[in-house]
CSV table of C-alpha atoms in Angstrom, one decimal:
chain,number,residue,atom,x,y,z
A,24,MET,CA,0.0,0.2,0.1
A,25,GLN,CA,1.4,3.3,-1.2
A,26,PRO,CA,1.8,5.8,1.4
A,27,ARG,CA,-0.8,8.9,1.2
A,28,ILE,CA,1.1,11.9,0.4
A,29,PRO,CA,0.2,15.4,1.5
A,30,ARG,CA,-1.8,18.0,-0.4
A,31,ALA,CA,0.6,20.9,-1.7
A,32,PRO,CA,-0.1,23.6,0.8
A,33,VAL,CA,1.0,21.0,3.6
A,34,ILE,CA,4.0,19.9,1.6
A,35,ALA,CA,4.5,23.8,1.0
A,36,ALA,CA,4.0,24.8,4.9
A,37,ILE,CA,6.5,21.8,5.9
A,38,ILE,CA,9.2,23.7,3.7
A,39,VAL,CA,8.9,27.1,4.8
A,40,ALA,CA,8.5,25.7,8.2
A,41,LEU,CA,11.9,23.5,7.9
A,42,THR,CA,13.4,26.3,6.3
A,43,SER,CA,12.4,28.8,9.1
A,44,VAL,CA,14.3,26.5,11.8
A,45,SER,CA,17.4,26.5,9.7
A,46,LEU,CA,17.3,30.1,9.8
A,47,ALA,CA,17.0,29.9,13.4
A,48,GLY,CA,20.0,27.9,13.7
A,49,LEU,CA,21.9,30.5,12.2
A,50,LEU,CA,20.8,33.5,13.8
A,51,LEU,CA,19.5,31.9,17.2
A,52,PRO,CA,22.9,31.6,18.9
A,53,ALA,CA,23.8,35.2,17.9
A,54,LEU,CA,20.6,36.3,19.8
A,55,TRP,CA,20.9,34.2,22.8
A,56,ASP,CA,24.4,35.6,23.2
A,57,GLU,CA,23.0,39.5,23.0
A,58,ALA,CA,20.1,38.5,25.4
A,59,PHE,CA,21.9,36.4,27.6
A,60,GLY,CA,25.8,36.9,27.6
A,61,ARG,CA,25.9,41.0,26.6
A,62,ARG,CA,22.5,41.7,28.6
A,63,ASP,CA,22.5,44.8,26.4
A,64,ALA,CA,18.8,46.0,25.6
A,65,ALA,CA,19.9,48.5,23.2
A,66,ARG,CA,21.7,46.1,20.9
A,67,PHE,CA,19.1,42.9,21.8
A,68,VAL,CA,16.2,44.6,20.8
A,69,PRO,CA,16.8,45.9,17.5
A,70,ALA,CA,19.1,43.0,16.7
A,71,LEU,CA,15.8,40.8,17.5
A,72,LEU,CA,13.4,42.7,15.4
A,73,ALA,CA,15.7,42.3,12.7
A,74,VAL,CA,15.5,38.9,12.8
A,75,ALA,CA,11.8,38.6,13.1
A,76,ALA,CA,11.5,40.6,10.0
A,77,VAL,CA,14.1,38.7,7.9
A,78,CYS,CA,12.4,35.5,9.0
A,79,GLY,CA,8.6,36.3,8.1
A,80,LEU,CA,9.7,38.2,5.1
A,81,TYR,CA,11.9,35.1,4.0
A,82,GLY,CA,9.1,32.4,4.7
A,83,ARG,CA,6.3,34.9,2.9
A,84,LEU,CA,8.4,35.2,-0.2
A,85,LEU,CA,9.5,31.1,0.2
A,86,TRP,CA,5.6,30.6,0.4
A,87,LEU,CA,4.4,32.6,-2.5
A,88,ASN,CA,7.2,30.9,-5.0
A,89,LEU,CA,6.7,27.6,-4.0
A,90,THR,CA,2.5,28.7,-4.7
A,91,ARG,CA,3.7,30.0,-8.0
A,92,ARG,CA,2.5,33.4,-7.0
A,93,THR,CA,5.4,34.9,-8.3
A,94,SER,CA,6.4,39.0,-8.6
A,95,PRO,CA,8.7,41.8,-9.6
A,96,VAL,CA,8.2,43.0,-6.4
A,97,HIS,CA,10.0,39.9,-5.0
A,98,ARG,CA,12.9,41.4,-5.6
A,99,LEU,CA,12.6,43.8,-4.0
A,100,GLY,CA,12.0,41.3,-0.9
A,101,LEU,CA,15.4,40.0,-1.8
A,102,ALA,CA,17.3,42.9,-1.6
A,103,ALA,CA,15.6,44.2,1.6
A,104,ILE,CA,16.2,40.8,3.3
A,105,THR,CA,20.0,41.0,1.7
A,106,LEU,CA,20.3,44.4,3.2
A,107,VAL,CA,19.4,44.1,6.7
A,108,SER,CA,21.6,40.4,7.0
A,109,TRP,CA,24.5,42.1,6.0
A,110,ALA,CA,23.7,45.1,8.3
A,111,LEU,CA,23.7,42.9,11.8
A,112,PRO,CA,27.3,41.6,11.6
A,113,ALA,CA,28.7,45.3,10.1
A,114,LEU,CA,26.8,46.7,13.0
A,115,LEU,CA,26.7,44.0,15.9
A,116,GLY,CA,30.2,42.1,15.0
A,117,VAL,CA,31.0,39.0,13.6
A,118,ASP,CA,32.6,37.6,17.4
A,119,THR,CA,29.4,36.0,18.6
A,120,GLY,CA,27.8,34.2,15.5
A,121,TRP,CA,26.6,37.3,13.4
A,122,GLY,CA,28.6,36.5,10.9
A,123,ASN,CA,26.1,33.4,9.5
A,124,ALA,CA,23.9,36.3,8.9
A,125,LEU,CA,26.0,37.2,5.6
A,126,LEU,CA,24.7,33.4,4.5
A,127,VAL,CA,20.5,33.9,5.0
A,128,PRO,CA,19.9,35.5,1.5
A,129,ALA,CA,21.7,33.1,-0.1
A,130,GLY,CA,18.5,30.9,-0.1
A,131,LEU,CA,16.3,32.2,-2.1
A,132,VAL,CA,18.5,34.1,-4.8
A,133,ALA,CA,17.1,31.1,-7.1
A,134,VAL,CA,13.6,31.1,-5.8
A,135,VAL,CA,13.2,34.7,-6.6
A,136,LEU,CA,15.3,35.6,-9.4
A,137,PRO,CA,15.7,34.1,-13.2
A,138,ALA,CA,18.0,31.8,-13.7
A,139,ARG,CA,20.6,34.1,-15.5
A,140,GLN,CA,20.3,36.5,-13.3
A,141,ALA,CA,20.7,34.1,-10.3
A,142,VAL,CA,23.8,32.7,-11.2
A,143,ALA,CA,25.2,36.1,-11.9
A,144,VAL,CA,23.7,37.5,-8.5
A,145,ALA,CA,25.0,33.7,-6.9
A,146,ALA,CA,28.6,34.4,-8.2
A,147,ALA,CA,28.7,38.2,-7.1
A,148,GLY,CA,27.4,37.3,-3.4
A,149,THR,CA,29.7,34.7,-3.2
A,150,VAL,CA,32.8,37.0,-3.5
A,151,ALA,CA,31.0,40.1,-1.9
A,152,GLY,CA,30.1,38.0,1.3
A,153,ALA,CA,33.7,36.7,1.4
A,154,ALA,CA,35.1,40.2,1.2
A,155,CYS,CA,32.6,42.0,3.8
A,156,GLY,CA,33.6,38.7,6.4
A,157,LEU,CA,37.3,39.8,5.4
A,158,VAL,CA,36.8,43.4,6.4
A,159,LEU,CA,34.6,42.4,9.3
A,160,GLY,CA,37.3,40.5,10.7
A,161,MET,CA,36.0,37.0,10.3
A,162,ARG,CA,38.6,34.0,10.7
A,163,PRO,CA,40.3,32.9,7.4
A,164,LEU,CA,38.2,29.4,7.8
A,165,ALA,CA,35.1,31.1,8.2
A,166,VAL,CA,35.6,33.0,5.3
A,167,LEU,CA,36.3,29.6,3.5
A,168,TYR,CA,33.4,28.6,4.4
A,169,GLN,CA,31.4,31.5,3.3
A,170,LEU,CA,32.8,30.8,-0.3
A,171,VAL,CA,31.5,27.6,-0.1
A,172,ALA,CA,28.2,27.3,1.4
A,173,PHE,CA,26.9,30.7,-0.6
A,174,PRO,CA,26.8,29.0,-3.7
A,175,MET,CA,25.6,25.9,-2.1
A,176,VAL,CA,22.4,27.3,-0.1
A,177,VAL,CA,21.6,29.0,-3.9
A,178,PHE,CA,21.4,25.5,-5.1
A,179,SER,CA,19.6,23.9,-2.4
A,180,GLY,CA,17.1,26.7,-2.6
A,181,TYR,CA,16.8,26.3,-6.5
A,182,ILE,CA,16.3,22.4,-6.3
A,183,THR,CA,13.7,22.4,-3.2
A,184,VAL,CA,11.5,24.9,-5.0
A,185,TRP,CA,12.0,23.1,-8.5
A,186,LEU,CA,11.5,19.6,-6.8
A,187,PHE,CA,8.3,20.9,-5.3
A,188,HIS,CA,7.2,22.1,-8.6
A,189,VAL,CA,8.0,18.7,-10.5
A,190,VAL,CA,6.4,17.0,-8.0
A,191,GLN,CA,3.2,19.0,-8.5
A,192,GLU,CA,3.4,18.4,-11.9
A,193,LEU,CA,3.8,14.9,-11.8
A,194,ARG,CA,0.8,14.8,-9.6
A,195,GLU,CA,-1.6,16.8,-12.1
A,196,ALA,CA,-0.1,14.6,-14.6
A,197,ARG,CA,-1.6,11.5,-13.0
A,198,ALA,CA,-4.7,12.9,-12.2
A,199,GLU,CA,-4.9,13.8,-16.2
A,200,LEU,CA,-4.0,10.2,-17.2
A,201,ALA,CA,-6.8,9.0,-14.6
A,202,ARG,CA,-9.2,11.1,-16.4
A,203,SER,CA,-8.0,9.9,-19.6
A,204,ALA,CA,-8.0,6.1,-19.1
A,205,VAL,CA,-11.4,6.9,-17.5
A,206,GLY,CA,-12.8,8.0,-20.9
A,207,GLU,CA,-11.0,5.4,-23.0
A,208,GLU,CA,-12.6,2.6,-20.8
A,209,ARG,CA,-16.5,4.6,-21.2
A,210,LEU,CA,-15.4,4.9,-25.2
A,211,ARG,CA,-14.1,1.7,-25.2
A,212,PHE,CA,-17.7,0.2,-23.4
A,213,ALA,CA,-19.9,2.5,-25.8
A,214,ARG,CA,-17.7,1.4,-29.0
A,215,ASP,CA,-17.9,-2.8,-28.0
A,216,LEU,CA,-21.8,-2.2,-26.6
A,217,HIS,CA,-22.8,-0.5,-29.8
A,218,ASP,CA,-21.1,-3.1,-32.1
A,219,VAL,CA,-21.9,-6.1,-29.9
A,220,LEU,CA,-25.7,-5.1,-29.0
A,221,GLY,CA,-26.3,-3.6,-32.7
A,222,HIS,CA,-24.9,-6.7,-34.5
A,223,SER,CA,-26.7,-9.1,-32.5
A,224,LEU,CA,-29.7,-7.6,-32.2
A,225,GLN,CA,-30.1,-7.1,-35.9
A,226,ALA,CA,-29.8,-11.0,-35.9
A,227,VAL,CA,-32.4,-11.4,-33.7
A,228,ALA,CA,-34.9,-9.2,-36.0
A,229,LEU,CA,-34.0,-10.9,-39.0
A,230,ARG,CA,-34.9,-14.7,-37.5
A,231,ALA,CA,-37.8,-12.9,-36.1
A,232,GLU,CA,-38.9,-12.6,-39.8
A,233,VAL,CA,-37.9,-15.3,-41.1
A,234,ALA,CA,-40.3,-17.3,-38.2
A,235,GLU,CA,-42.7,-14.6,-38.9
A,236,ARG,CA,-42.9,-15.5,-42.7
A,237,PHE,CA,-43.4,-19.5,-42.4
A,238,ALA,CA,-45.6,-18.7,-39.0
A,239,ASP,CA,-48.1,-20.7,-41.0
A,240,ARG,CA,-46.3,-22.7,-43.6
A,241,ASP,CA,-43.8,-24.3,-41.9
A,242,PRO,CA,-43.8,-24.7,-38.3
A,243,ALA,CA,-40.6,-26.7,-38.0
A,244,ARG,CA,-38.6,-24.0,-39.3
A,245,VAL,CA,-40.3,-21.4,-37.1
A,246,ARG,CA,-39.5,-23.5,-34.1
A,247,LYS,CA,-35.8,-23.6,-35.5
A,248,GLU,CA,-36.0,-19.7,-36.1
A,249,LEU,CA,-37.1,-19.5,-32.3
A,250,ALA,CA,-34.3,-21.6,-31.1
A,251,GLU,CA,-31.8,-19.5,-33.0
A,252,ILE,CA,-33.3,-16.4,-31.7
A,253,GLN,CA,-32.6,-18.0,-28.1
A,254,THR,CA,-29.1,-18.8,-28.8
A,255,MET,CA,-28.4,-15.5,-30.3
A,256,ALA,CA,-30.1,-13.7,-27.3
A,257,ARG,CA,-28.1,-15.7,-25.0
A,258,GLU,CA,-25.0,-14.8,-26.6
A,259,ALA,CA,-25.4,-11.0,-26.6
A,260,VAL,CA,-26.3,-11.1,-22.8
A,261,ARG,CA,-22.5,-13.2,-22.1
A,262,ASP,CA,-20.8,-10.6,-24.6
A,263,VAL,CA,-22.8,-7.5,-22.7
A,264,ARG,CA,-21.5,-9.4,-19.4
A,265,GLU,CA,-18.1,-9.6,-20.7
A,266,ILE,CA,-18.0,-6.3,-22.0
A,267,VAL,CA,-19.0,-4.6,-19.1
A,268,ARG,CA,-16.4,-6.8,-17.0
A,269,GLY,CA,-13.4,-5.7,-19.5
A,270,HIS,CA,-12.7,-9.3,-21.2
A,271,ARG,CA,-14.2,-9.6,-24.1
A,272,ALA,CA,-11.9,-10.1,-27.2
A,273,THR,CA,-13.0,-10.4,-30.5
A,274,SER,CA,-11.8,-13.4,-32.9
A,275,LEU,CA,-11.6,-13.3,-36.7
A,276,ARG,CA,-12.9,-16.3,-37.1
A,277,THR,CA,-15.8,-16.3,-34.6
A,278,GLU,CA,-16.9,-13.3,-36.7
A,279,LEU,CA,-16.5,-14.6,-40.0
A,280,ASP,CA,-19.0,-17.8,-38.6
A,281,GLY,CA,-21.4,-15.3,-37.4
A,282,MET,CA,-21.4,-13.1,-40.1
A,283,SER,CA,-22.1,-15.4,-42.9
A,284,ALA,CA,-24.6,-17.4,-40.2
A,285,VAL,CA,-26.5,-13.9,-40.4
A,286,LEU,CA,-26.1,-13.1,-43.8
A,287,ARG,CA,-27.4,-16.4,-45.3
A,288,ALA,CA,-30.7,-16.2,-43.0
A,289,ALA,CA,-31.1,-12.8,-44.1
A,290,GLY,CA,-31.5,-14.5,-47.6
A,291,ILE,CA,-27.6,-13.2,-48.6
A,292,ALA,CA,-25.6,-15.8,-50.2
A,293,CYS,CA,-22.5,-15.8,-48.2
A,294,ASP,CA,-19.8,-18.3,-47.6
A,295,ARG,CA,-17.1,-18.4,-45.0
A,296,PRO,CA,-14.0,-18.2,-46.3
A,297,ASP,CA,-11.0,-20.1,-44.4
A,298,VAL,CA,-8.5,-18.2,-42.5
A,299,PRO,CA,-4.7,-18.7,-43.8
A,300,THR,CA,-3.3,-20.6,-41.3
A,301,GLY,CA,-0.2,-18.0,-40.9
A,302,LEU,CA,-2.0,-15.0,-40.3
A,303,PRO,CA,-0.6,-13.0,-36.9
A,304,ALA,CA,-2.5,-13.0,-33.8
A,305,ALA,CA,-2.3,-9.7,-33.3
A,306,VAL,CA,-4.6,-8.9,-36.5
A,307,HIS,CA,-7.4,-11.3,-35.4
A,308,GLU,CA,-9.3,-8.7,-32.7
A,309,PRO,CA,-9.2,-5.3,-35.2
A,310,LEU,CA,-10.1,-7.6,-38.5
A,311,GLY,CA,-12.7,-9.1,-36.5
A,312,TRP,CA,-14.4,-5.9,-35.7
A,313,VAL,CA,-14.5,-4.8,-39.3
A,314,VAL,CA,-15.8,-8.1,-40.2
A,315,ARG,CA,-19.1,-7.2,-37.6
A,316,GLU,CA,-19.1,-3.7,-38.6
A,317,ALA,CA,-19.2,-4.9,-42.3
A,318,ALA,CA,-22.0,-7.5,-41.6
A,319,THR,CA,-24.2,-4.5,-39.6
A,320,ASN,CA,-23.8,-2.5,-42.4
A,321,ILE,CA,-24.8,-4.8,-44.8
A,322,LEU,CA,-27.6,-5.3,-43.4
A,323,ARG,CA,-28.8,-2.4,-42.4
A,324,HIS,CA,-28.0,-0.2,-45.2
A,325,SER,CA,-28.1,-2.5,-48.3
A,326,SER,CA,-30.4,-4.4,-50.4
A,327,ALA,CA,-27.7,-7.6,-51.5
A,328,THR,CA,-28.3,-10.7,-52.4
A,329,TRP,CA,-24.5,-11.8,-52.5
A,330,CYS,CA,-21.6,-11.2,-50.1
A,331,ARG,CA,-18.0,-12.4,-50.7
A,332,ILE,CA,-15.7,-12.3,-48.4
A,333,ARG,CA,-11.6,-13.1,-49.0
A,334,VAL,CA,-8.8,-13.1,-46.2
A,335,ASP,CA,-4.8,-13.1,-48.0
A,336,THR,CA,-1.8,-13.0,-46.5
A,337,GLU,CA,1.0,-11.2,-48.5
A,338,ASP,CA,4.7,-12.2,-47.8
A,339,GLY,CA,3.7,-12.8,-44.1
A,340,THR,CA,3.8,-8.9,-44.1
A,341,CYS,CA,0.2,-8.1,-45.0
A,342,VAL,CA,-3.3,-9.0,-44.4
A,343,ARG,CA,-5.9,-7.9,-46.7
A,344,LEU,CA,-9.3,-8.5,-46.1
A,345,GLU,CA,-12.2,-8.2,-48.8
A,346,ILE,CA,-15.6,-8.0,-48.2
A,347,VAL,CA,-17.5,-7.3,-52.0
A,348,ASN,CA,-21.4,-7.8,-52.1
A,349,ASP,CA,-23.8,-5.9,-54.6
A,350,GLY,CA,-25.7,-3.9,-52.2
A,351,ALA,CA,-25.2,-0.6,-53.1
A,352,ALA,CA,-25.5,-0.8,-56.8
A,353,ARG,CA,-28.8,-2.3,-56.3
A,354,ARG,CA,-29.9,0.0,-53.7
A,355,ALA,CA,-28.7,3.2,-56.1
A,356,ALA,CA,-30.8,1.5,-58.5
A,357,ALA,CA,-33.7,1.7,-56.2
A,358,VAL,CA,-32.8,5.1,-55.0
A,359,GLY,CA,-32.7,6.8,-58.2
A,360,SER,CA,-35.9,5.6,-59.7
A,361,ALA,CA,-37.2,7.1,-56.7
A,362,GLY,CA,-35.5,10.7,-57.4
A,363,SER,CA,-32.6,10.1,-55.8
A,364,ALA,CA,-29.4,8.8,-56.9
A,365,GLY,CA,-25.7,7.8,-55.8
A,366,ALA,CA,-25.2,5.6,-52.2
A,367,GLY,CA,-22.9,6.6,-49.4
A,368,PRO,CA,-19.7,4.6,-48.2
A,369,ASP,CA,-21.9,2.9,-45.7
A,370,ASP,CA,-23.6,0.7,-48.1
A,371,GLY,CA,-21.1,-1.8,-48.0
A,372,GLY,CA,-20.8,-2.3,-51.6
A,373,ALA,CA,-16.9,-1.4,-51.6
A,374,PRO,CA,-14.4,-3.5,-50.9
A,375,GLY,CA,-12.8,-3.7,-47.5
A,376,SER,CA,-9.1,-2.4,-46.3
A,377,GLY,CA,-6.1,-4.4,-46.2
A,378,LEU,CA,-4.2,-4.2,-42.9
């Protein structure tokens, strides 16, 4: 069972909270020394207000960029954070830990600024921060740490926001794929139901017409047709159940048997062709659908008296299914006598296509 992933606002809030803890780790030691070491309210109160303002503005800018509400005004916020953070060690000294404040703006550089500008600002900030540390009297090791840590913090901030956005895009893509899968399943169900029920009900209707014609003349033929109707109805029910379960597969041989039987019952001469033994398995289902649709079109839209079906293979790479009947020409003549001419492509008179 996969763990439940929190919603985007929750993850963004967690990132902001963790970042605030990191900032506290940089600045609270110096504040602690001001409060309990120096015990100078004139220094502690301004420092506390400055740290609170920096952390609050930092968290606000990070939240807005995580939630994709960026704005050019955020650059002014980054400039204000940089000014206050770098003013703290300049005014309060670097001996008690205020030198760490030089790293505070780094995490927002690549978050607020575009990529090219962020690279330039990160390089300038790295050099300027190290130079500022030297001027303020930081130890050489601390200056070296400043040189290495500033670009790393810039990259860390960029990766954090980038990964958050990637996760959100993947979640949206997964939701879209789920919706697409539901739509595809609905289309499959509608298509299969239309093809199966249309074909089966047409065949049942033809059998019922035949039984009606022989009702007074041949009771044995009527019983035979009624038995066929029962069989077709049961098969239709079974097919619908398989469609609902999603396990129904169309077979070319089965569809050819059904097409030839239905057309003969409708008085259309049709012989079932032999299926080549070397026919690839991958083409059985699409060709089966072609045969089923062709049978439905012939019964519904043509006046055919004969139908010829051929299945051939060429060099083992091409399969050709040809379905020809005389229904289109006969129907065109009938329509022409009533003052209209022509027959649509669904009349069943044109040969099938090759796969």
